[in-house]
Amino acid sequence: MRKTLLYIAFSTLMFSSMEIALKAAGGAFNPIQLNLIRFFIGGVVLLPIALRALSKQQHHLTRSDWGLFFLTGFVCVIVSMTLYQLAISVDEASTVAVLFSCNPVFALIFSYLILHERMGRANLIAVVISIIGLIVIVNPAHLTNAVGLSLAIGSALTFGLYSIVSRWGSVRHHFNGIIMTCFTFFAGSFELLLLMLASHIPAVAGGMRQVSWLSQFAAMPILKNVSLNYFWLLFFIGVCVTGGGFAFYFLAMERSDVSTASLVFFIKPGLAPILAALLIHERILTNTIVGIVIILLGSVVTFMGNRVKSRESQLADQEATVPASDFQEATPQTAAAKLRERAEAHVKSSSTESTD
């Protein structure tokens, strides 16, 4: 259990400092260029773990697998993370961090719409609470940065979509989270590289420069400022934040469960603004503080709901594994007693594991 908490703590710290690091690097790198660099490095960091997992499964990647990776890479790296990077470049890092942390809310909605998964009462309450928190932060009556807020919310929404597509694909292709994430990063980086190379075509670059909001995407640099001068900044963003953050998140998930590992995203809305205020001296508005508190409340509701759902699922699995012979000649009272004995044994074994 101690290792699990360390994994969660490291992942939380990395993810909470992500916007700050990207904001600090914004002056030296084009936003899209930084996207390419950090996801390629992140894929390289995750590759040894992903290859080991594939080897255990004795699975060789097929054309269908790569089709899935290019789909998730497009949604995650090309769409969501491009919006995310642009949001950081035009808005406060703390605001983007809080808004992006709402992506699990959008994932719940997409899971209902796409996978037709039942949305429990706790999840529905969490969605409503989080939306209220979003509205408080956005403050429609006094919009100061509509572009930044729109980009951040768009990034969170599409990342929620990516989460559901990735979950669907991992179940269908029998991949774990690290395999999906690693090759999604590589596929998305390749797609992004092709788009960046296309922006150097004279006709394409000339057309982009004629449109004000597209001009920054014309002839995008690929290796500009990739040098020893920025080594530690790129190392932190690529290896520590992107690669290490995701690696330790999935390691925590493997040692515990999804709801416990998801503490990372529930703590981030509170921790990221504090780090932004301390490290880059960002001012946190009153409505942002109120919105953060509301979103944290929604996160607590989601977490508690996931824990209850997980326990119910474990109990259902436990009941399903009870041999039929135990009940063939048993009265309801003795059957219930046997179930209680099995449940108590399971609780004892779990408490023993938690002390390791």
GROMACS .gro file of C-alpha atoms in nm:
model
  356
    1MET     CA    1   0.000   0.000   0.000
    2ARG     CA    2   0.291   0.233   0.078
    3LYS     CA    3   0.427   0.197  -0.277
    4THR     CA    4   0.084   0.266  -0.421
    5LEU     CA    5   0.059   0.591  -0.225
    6LEU     CA    6   0.407   0.692  -0.342
    7TYR     CA    7   0.308   0.626  -0.704
    8ILE     CA    8  -0.008   0.834  -0.661
    9ALA     CA    9   0.184   1.115  -0.489
   10PHE     CA   10   0.447   1.133  -0.766
   11SER     CA   11   0.189   1.117  -1.044
   12THR     CA   12  -0.024   1.385  -0.874
   13LEU     CA   13   0.275   1.617  -0.835
   14MET     CA   14   0.378   1.571  -1.200
   15PHE     CA   15   0.028   1.621  -1.339
   16SER     CA   16  -0.033   1.921  -1.112
   17SER     CA   17   0.287   2.090  -1.230
   18MET     CA   18   0.221   2.011  -1.598
   19GLU     CA   19   0.057   2.342  -1.688
   20ILE     CA   20   0.325   2.539  -1.503
   21ALA     CA   21   0.608   2.363  -1.689
   22LEU     CA   22   0.437   2.406  -2.025
   23LYS     CA   23   0.370   2.772  -1.949
   24ALA     CA   24   0.738   2.822  -1.865
   25ALA     CA   25   0.844   2.656  -2.191
   26GLY     CA   26   0.597   2.851  -2.402
   27GLY     CA   27   0.837   3.136  -2.475
   28ALA     CA   28   1.102   2.909  -2.623
   29PHE     CA   29   0.888   2.668  -2.825
   30ASN     CA   30   0.592   2.681  -3.060
   31PRO     CA   31   0.289   2.524  -2.880
   32ILE     CA   32   0.247   2.251  -3.143
   33GLN     CA   33   0.622   2.183  -3.149
   34LEU     CA   34   0.616   2.135  -2.772
   35ASN     CA   35   0.326   1.894  -2.810
   36LEU     CA   36   0.528   1.685  -3.055
   37ILE     CA   37   0.840   1.680  -2.838
   38ARG     CA   38   0.673   1.589  -2.510
   39PHE     CA   39   0.450   1.311  -2.644
   40PHE     CA   40   0.730   1.151  -2.842
   41ILE     CA   41   0.955   1.155  -2.533
   42GLY     CA   42   0.664   1.029  -2.320
   43GLY     CA   43   0.614   0.738  -2.561
   44VAL     CA   44   0.985   0.651  -2.542
   45VAL     CA   45   0.971   0.647  -2.159
   46LEU     CA   46   0.668   0.414  -2.159
   47LEU     CA   47   0.799   0.188  -2.438
   48PRO     CA   48   1.000  -0.063  -2.227
   49ILE     CA   49   0.702  -0.121  -1.994
   50ALA     CA   50   0.463  -0.152  -2.290
   51LEU     CA   51   0.689  -0.399  -2.475
   52ARG     CA   52   0.720  -0.612  -2.161
   53ALA     CA   53   0.341  -0.620  -2.130
   54LEU     CA   54   0.305  -0.719  -2.497
   55SER     CA   55   0.565  -0.992  -2.448
   56LYS     CA   56   0.372  -1.137  -2.153
   57GLN     CA   57   0.058  -1.144  -2.367
   58GLN     CA   58   0.259  -1.292  -2.659
   59HIS     CA   59   0.089  -1.035  -2.879
   60HIS     CA   60   0.230  -0.886  -3.198
   61LEU     CA   61   0.078  -0.556  -3.307
   62THR     CA   62  -0.141  -0.584  -3.617
   63ARG     CA   63  -0.273  -0.336  -3.871
   64SER     CA   64  -0.600  -0.326  -3.677
   65ASP     CA   65  -0.411  -0.239  -3.358
   66TRP     CA   66  -0.230   0.048  -3.526
   67GLY     CA   67  -0.561   0.168  -3.668
   68LEU     CA   68  -0.687   0.197  -3.310
   69PHE     CA   69  -0.369   0.379  -3.200
   70PHE     CA   70  -0.394   0.629  -3.485
   71LEU     CA   71  -0.758   0.696  -3.390
   72THR     CA   72  -0.679   0.754  -3.022
   73GLY     CA   73  -0.363   0.945  -3.118
   74PHE     CA   74  -0.568   1.181  -3.333
   75VAL     CA   75  -0.828   1.246  -3.062
   76CYS     CA   76  -0.573   1.277  -2.781
   77VAL     CA   77  -0.257   1.435  -2.925
   78ILE     CA   78  -0.386   1.618  -3.234
   79VAL     CA   79  -0.718   1.751  -3.104
   80SER     CA   80  -0.731   1.751  -2.724
   81MET     CA   81  -0.368   1.828  -2.644
   82THR     CA   82  -0.342   2.092  -2.918
   83LEU     CA   83  -0.640   2.274  -2.765
   84TYR     CA   84  -0.481   2.223  -2.423
   85GLN     CA   85  -0.146   2.365  -2.531
   86LEU     CA   86  -0.309   2.665  -2.697
   87ALA     CA   87  -0.521   2.727  -2.385
   88ILE     CA   88  -0.207   2.740  -2.170
   89SER     CA   89  -0.047   2.988  -2.409
   90VAL     CA   90  -0.337   3.235  -2.383
   91ASP     CA   91  -0.476   3.179  -2.030
   92GLU     CA   92  -0.363   3.128  -1.670
   93ALA     CA   93  -0.202   2.788  -1.602
   94SER     CA   94  -0.411   2.747  -1.285
   95THR     CA   95  -0.740   2.805  -1.471
   96VAL     CA   96  -0.650   2.559  -1.747
   97ALA     CA   97  -0.545   2.300  -1.486
   98VAL     CA   98  -0.879   2.320  -1.304
   99LEU     CA   99  -1.091   2.314  -1.619
  100PHE     CA  100  -0.893   2.026  -1.769
  101SER     CA  101  -0.936   1.827  -1.447
  102CYS     CA  102  -1.307   1.811  -1.528
  103ASN     CA  103  -1.238   1.569  -1.814
  104PRO     CA  104  -1.363   1.268  -1.606
  105VAL     CA  105  -1.704   1.439  -1.596
  106PHE     CA  106  -1.715   1.451  -1.976
  107ALA     CA  107  -1.591   1.090  -1.984
  108LEU     CA  108  -1.893   0.987  -1.774
  109ILE     CA  109  -2.125   1.159  -2.020
  110PHE     CA  110  -1.956   0.997  -2.322
  111SER     CA  111  -1.962   0.655  -2.155
  112TYR     CA  112  -2.339   0.695  -2.121
  113LEU     CA  113  -2.385   0.817  -2.480
  114ILE     CA  114  -2.137   0.589  -2.659
  115LEU     CA  115  -2.095   0.277  -2.444
  116HIS     CA  116  -2.448   0.298  -2.297
  117GLU     CA  117  -2.310   0.249  -1.947
  118ARG     CA  118  -2.552   0.322  -1.667
  119MET     CA  119  -2.478   0.647  -1.488
  120GLY     CA  120  -2.526   0.588  -1.117
  121ARG     CA  121  -2.678   0.839  -0.879
  122ALA     CA  122  -2.338   0.942  -0.740
  123ASN     CA  123  -2.196   0.999  -1.089
  124LEU     CA  124  -2.500   1.202  -1.193
  125ILE     CA  125  -2.468   1.421  -0.882
  126ALA     CA  126  -2.095   1.462  -0.949
  127VAL     CA  127  -2.165   1.573  -1.308
  128VAL     CA  128  -2.414   1.838  -1.191
  129ILE     CA  129  -2.180   1.964  -0.916
  130SER     CA  130  -1.881   1.982  -1.151
  131ILE     CA  131  -2.081   2.169  -1.417
  132ILE     CA  132  -2.183   2.422  -1.151
  133GLY     CA  133  -1.816   2.460  -1.059
  134LEU     CA  134  -1.727   2.516  -1.425
  135ILE     CA  135  -1.992   2.785  -1.459
  136VAL     CA  136  -1.862   2.961  -1.146
  137ILE     CA  137  -1.506   2.962  -1.283
  138VAL     CA  138  -1.610   3.069  -1.634
  139ASN     CA  139  -1.834   3.341  -1.483
  140PRO     CA  140  -2.040   3.410  -1.799
  141ALA     CA  141  -2.149   3.751  -1.669
  142HIS     CA  142  -1.789   3.876  -1.660
  143LEU     CA  143  -1.593   3.688  -1.925
  144THR     CA  144  -1.233   3.809  -1.934
  145ASN     CA  145  -1.078   3.543  -2.159
  146ALA     CA  146  -1.344   3.366  -2.361
  147VAL     CA  147  -1.088   3.216  -2.602
  148GLY     CA  148  -0.875   3.061  -2.328
  149LEU     CA  149  -1.176   2.922  -2.142
  150SER     CA  150  -1.324   2.778  -2.463
  151LEU     CA  151  -0.995   2.611  -2.555
  152ALA     CA  152  -0.954   2.463  -2.204
  153ILE     CA  153  -1.310   2.328  -2.191
  154GLY     CA  154  -1.276   2.193  -2.547
  155SER     CA  155  -0.956   2.017  -2.443
  156ALA     CA  156  -1.122   1.861  -2.137
  157LEU     CA  157  -1.426   1.754  -2.340
  158THR     CA  158  -1.221   1.586  -2.617
  159PHE     CA  159  -0.990   1.423  -2.362
  160GLY     CA  160  -1.301   1.274  -2.200
  161LEU     CA  161  -1.394   1.140  -2.546
  162TYR     CA  162  -1.041   1.000  -2.585
  163SER     CA  163  -1.074   0.822  -2.249
  164ILE     CA  164  -1.387   0.641  -2.362
  165VAL     CA  165  -1.252   0.553  -2.708
  166SER     CA  166  -0.933   0.427  -2.541
  167ARG     CA  167  -1.132   0.218  -2.292
  168TRP     CA  168  -1.342   0.069  -2.571
  169GLY     CA  169  -1.031  -0.009  -2.777
  170SER     CA  170  -0.836  -0.159  -2.487
  171VAL     CA  171  -1.119  -0.400  -2.407
  172ARG     CA  172  -1.166  -0.496  -2.771
  173HIS     CA  173  -0.792  -0.546  -2.837
  174HIS     CA  174  -0.704  -0.673  -2.485
  175PHE     CA  175  -0.448  -0.398  -2.409
  176ASN     CA  176  -0.370  -0.253  -2.069
  177GLY     CA  177  -0.346   0.121  -2.002
  178ILE     CA  178   0.029   0.152  -2.056
  179ILE     CA  179   0.020  -0.023  -2.395
  180MET     CA  180  -0.268   0.198  -2.509
  181THR     CA  181  -0.103   0.517  -2.384
  182CYS     CA  182   0.247   0.440  -2.516
  183PHE     CA  183   0.143   0.363  -2.874
  184THR     CA  184  -0.122   0.635  -2.872
  185PHE     CA  185   0.163   0.880  -2.798
  186PHE     CA  186   0.373   0.742  -3.083
  187ALA     CA  187   0.086   0.736  -3.334
  188GLY     CA  188  -0.028   1.087  -3.237
  189SER     CA  189   0.330   1.218  -3.258
  190PHE     CA  190   0.367   1.073  -3.609
  191GLU     CA  191   0.038   1.230  -3.721
  192LEU     CA  192   0.140   1.562  -3.569
  193LEU     CA  193   0.480   1.547  -3.743
  194LEU     CA  194   0.308   1.497  -4.079
  195LEU     CA  195   0.085   1.800  -4.019
  196MET     CA  196   0.383   2.011  -3.915
  197LEU     CA  197   0.578   1.908  -4.226
  198ALA     CA  198   0.274   1.994  -4.439
  199SER     CA  199   0.273   2.343  -4.288
  200HIS     CA  200   0.612   2.402  -4.458
  201ILE     CA  201   0.468   2.351  -4.807
  202PRO     CA  202   0.482   2.702  -4.962
  203ALA     CA  203   0.120   2.703  -5.082
  204VAL     CA  204  -0.010   2.578  -4.745
  205ALA     CA  205   0.207   2.818  -4.543
  206GLY     CA  206   0.106   3.112  -4.764
  207GLY     CA  207  -0.263   3.035  -4.723
  208MET     CA  208  -0.229   3.010  -4.344
  209ARG     CA  209  -0.049   3.341  -4.318
  210GLN     CA  210  -0.343   3.514  -4.486
  211VAL     CA  211  -0.575   3.409  -4.201
  212SER     CA  212  -0.487   3.583  -3.874
  213TRP     CA  213  -0.566   3.300  -3.632
  214LEU     CA  214  -0.396   3.040  -3.856
  215SER     CA  215  -0.073   3.234  -3.907
  216GLN     CA  216   0.095   3.079  -3.600
  217PHE     CA  217   0.052   2.736  -3.759
  218ALA     CA  218   0.238   2.829  -4.081
  219ALA     CA  219   0.581   2.665  -4.123
  220MET     CA  220   0.582   2.536  -3.765
  221PRO     CA  221   0.934   2.470  -3.629
  222ILE     CA  222   1.025   2.111  -3.544
  223LEU     CA  223   1.374   2.122  -3.389
  224LYS     CA  224   1.408   2.492  -3.308
  225ASN     CA  225   1.564   2.545  -2.961
  226VAL     CA  226   1.601   2.170  -2.905
  227SER     CA  227   1.945   2.208  -2.753
  228LEU     CA  228   2.142   2.165  -2.431
  229ASN     CA  229   2.026   2.511  -2.322
  230TYR     CA  230   1.676   2.371  -2.273
  231PHE     CA  231   1.775   2.015  -2.182
  232TRP     CA  232   1.645   2.015  -1.824
  233LEU     CA  233   1.320   2.187  -1.918
  234LEU     CA  234   1.250   1.933  -2.195
  235PHE     CA  235   1.362   1.648  -1.966
  236PHE     CA  236   1.114   1.754  -1.698
  237ILE     CA  237   0.827   1.803  -1.945
  238GLY     CA  238   0.890   1.489  -2.151
  239VAL     CA  239   1.039   1.237  -1.908
  240CYS     CA  240   0.905   1.342  -1.567
  241VAL     CA  241   0.567   1.500  -1.642
  242THR     CA  242   0.443   1.320  -1.955
  243GLY     CA  243   0.622   0.983  -1.938
  244GLY     CA  244   0.672   0.948  -1.562
  245GLY     CA  245   0.334   1.093  -1.467
  246PHE     CA  246   0.143   0.846  -1.684
  247ALA     CA  247   0.373   0.552  -1.594
  248PHE     CA  248   0.327   0.594  -1.218
  249TYR     CA  249  -0.046   0.655  -1.263
  250PHE     CA  250  -0.088   0.319  -1.436
  251LEU     CA  251   0.145   0.145  -1.189
  252ALA     CA  252  -0.076   0.276  -0.907
  253MET     CA  253  -0.381   0.145  -1.093
  254GLU     CA  254  -0.225  -0.202  -1.129
  255ARG     CA  255  -0.141  -0.219  -0.756
  256SER     CA  256  -0.481  -0.093  -0.640
  257ASP     CA  257  -0.784  -0.010  -0.854
  258VAL     CA  258  -0.912   0.257  -1.091
  259SER     CA  259  -1.096   0.457  -0.825
  260THR     CA  260  -0.789   0.476  -0.598
  261ALA     CA  261  -0.557   0.575  -0.883
  262SER     CA  262  -0.807   0.840  -0.994
  263LEU     CA  263  -0.724   1.033  -0.676
  264VAL     CA  264  -0.458   1.193  -0.899
  265PHE     CA  265  -0.719   1.387  -1.095
  266PHE     CA  266  -0.927   1.463  -0.786
  267ILE     CA  267  -0.636   1.627  -0.601
  268LYS     CA  268  -0.505   1.818  -0.904
  269PRO     CA  269  -0.778   2.092  -0.911
  270GLY     CA  270  -0.675   2.197  -0.561
  271LEU     CA  271  -0.297   2.148  -0.587
  272ALA     CA  272  -0.229   2.295  -0.935
  273PRO     CA  273  -0.351   2.651  -0.855
  274ILE     CA  274  -0.146   2.652  -0.532
  275LEU     CA  275   0.168   2.551  -0.724
  276ALA     CA  276   0.095   2.812  -0.992
  277ALA     CA  277   0.064   3.083  -0.726
  278LEU     CA  278   0.386   2.976  -0.553
  279LEU     CA  279   0.606   2.907  -0.857
  280ILE     CA  280   0.495   3.152  -1.126
  281HIS     CA  281   0.306   3.399  -0.903
  282GLU     CA  282  -0.032   3.367  -1.073
  283ARG     CA  283  -0.320   3.546  -0.904
  284ILE     CA  284  -0.619   3.329  -0.821
  285LEU     CA  285  -0.954   3.509  -0.849
  286THR     CA  286  -1.228   3.463  -0.588
  287ASN     CA  287  -1.468   3.298  -0.832
  288THR     CA  288  -1.190   3.055  -0.931
  289ILE     CA  289  -1.138   2.957  -0.566
  290VAL     CA  290  -1.512   2.901  -0.518
  291GLY     CA  291  -1.526   2.697  -0.841
  292ILE     CA  292  -1.228   2.486  -0.731
  293VAL     CA  293  -1.401   2.404  -0.400
  294ILE     CA  294  -1.720   2.304  -0.585
  295ILE     CA  295  -1.529   2.085  -0.834
  296LEU     CA  296  -1.336   1.921  -0.549
  297LEU     CA  297  -1.671   1.842  -0.386
  298GLY     CA  298  -1.787   1.683  -0.712
  299SER     CA  299  -1.462   1.484  -0.723
  300VAL     CA  300  -1.524   1.353  -0.370
  301VAL     CA  301  -1.875   1.241  -0.471
  302THR     CA  302  -1.731   1.067  -0.780
  303PHE     CA  303  -1.459   0.897  -0.577
  304MET     CA  304  -1.700   0.771  -0.310
  305GLY     CA  305  -1.942   0.650  -0.578
  306ASN     CA  306  -1.663   0.461  -0.755
  307ARG     CA  307  -1.553   0.299  -0.428
  308VAL     CA  308  -1.906   0.179  -0.351
  309LYS     CA  309  -1.947   0.051  -0.707
  310SER     CA  310  -1.613  -0.132  -0.684
  311ARG     CA  311  -1.711  -0.300  -0.357
  312GLU     CA  312  -2.048  -0.406  -0.497
  313SER     CA  313  -1.875  -0.552  -0.802
  314GLN     CA  314  -1.630  -0.747  -0.583
  315LEU     CA  315  -1.915  -0.882  -0.372
  316ALA     CA  316  -2.106  -0.986  -0.685
  317ASP     CA  317  -1.798  -1.165  -0.819
  318GLN     CA  318  -1.749  -1.333  -0.482
  319GLU     CA  319  -2.106  -1.460  -0.477
  320ALA     CA  320  -2.071  -1.583  -0.833
  321THR     CA  321  -1.768  -1.796  -0.738
  322VAL     CA  322  -1.945  -1.977  -0.454
  323PRO     CA  323  -1.972  -2.346  -0.561
  324ALA     CA  324  -2.324  -2.459  -0.638
  325SER     CA  325  -2.274  -2.759  -0.407
  326ASP     CA  326  -2.261  -2.519  -0.112
  327PHE     CA  327  -2.626  -2.432  -0.172
  328GLN     CA  328  -2.777  -2.747  -0.310
  329GLU     CA  329  -2.865  -2.882   0.034
  330ALA     CA  330  -2.833  -2.562   0.238
  331THR     CA  331  -3.106  -2.358   0.399
  332PRO     CA  332  -3.116  -1.981   0.336
  333GLN     CA  333  -2.963  -1.927   0.683
  334THR     CA  334  -2.667  -2.158   0.624
  335ALA     CA  335  -2.614  -2.016   0.275
  336ALA     CA  336  -2.601  -1.667   0.419
  337ALA     CA  337  -2.357  -1.783   0.684
  338LYS     CA  338  -2.127  -1.929   0.418
  339LEU     CA  339  -2.134  -1.600   0.226
  340ARG     CA  340  -2.050  -1.408   0.543
  341GLU     CA  341  -1.757  -1.639   0.612
  342ARG     CA  342  -1.622  -1.586   0.261
  343ALA     CA  343  -1.667  -1.208   0.286
  344GLU     CA  344  -1.486  -1.197   0.622
  345ALA     CA  345  -1.199  -1.403   0.481
  346HIS     CA  346  -1.175  -1.165   0.184
  347VAL     CA  347  -1.166  -0.861   0.415
  348LYS     CA  348  -0.892  -1.019   0.628
  349SER     CA  349  -0.680  -1.101   0.324
  350SER     CA  350  -0.725  -0.746   0.190
  351SER     CA  351  -0.622  -0.590   0.523
  352THR     CA  352  -0.315  -0.816   0.531
  353GLU     CA  353  -0.214  -0.701   0.179
  354SER     CA  354  -0.264  -0.335   0.271
  355THR     CA  355  -0.004  -0.359   0.545
  356ASP     CA  356   0.267  -0.474   0.300
   0.00000   0.00000   0.00000
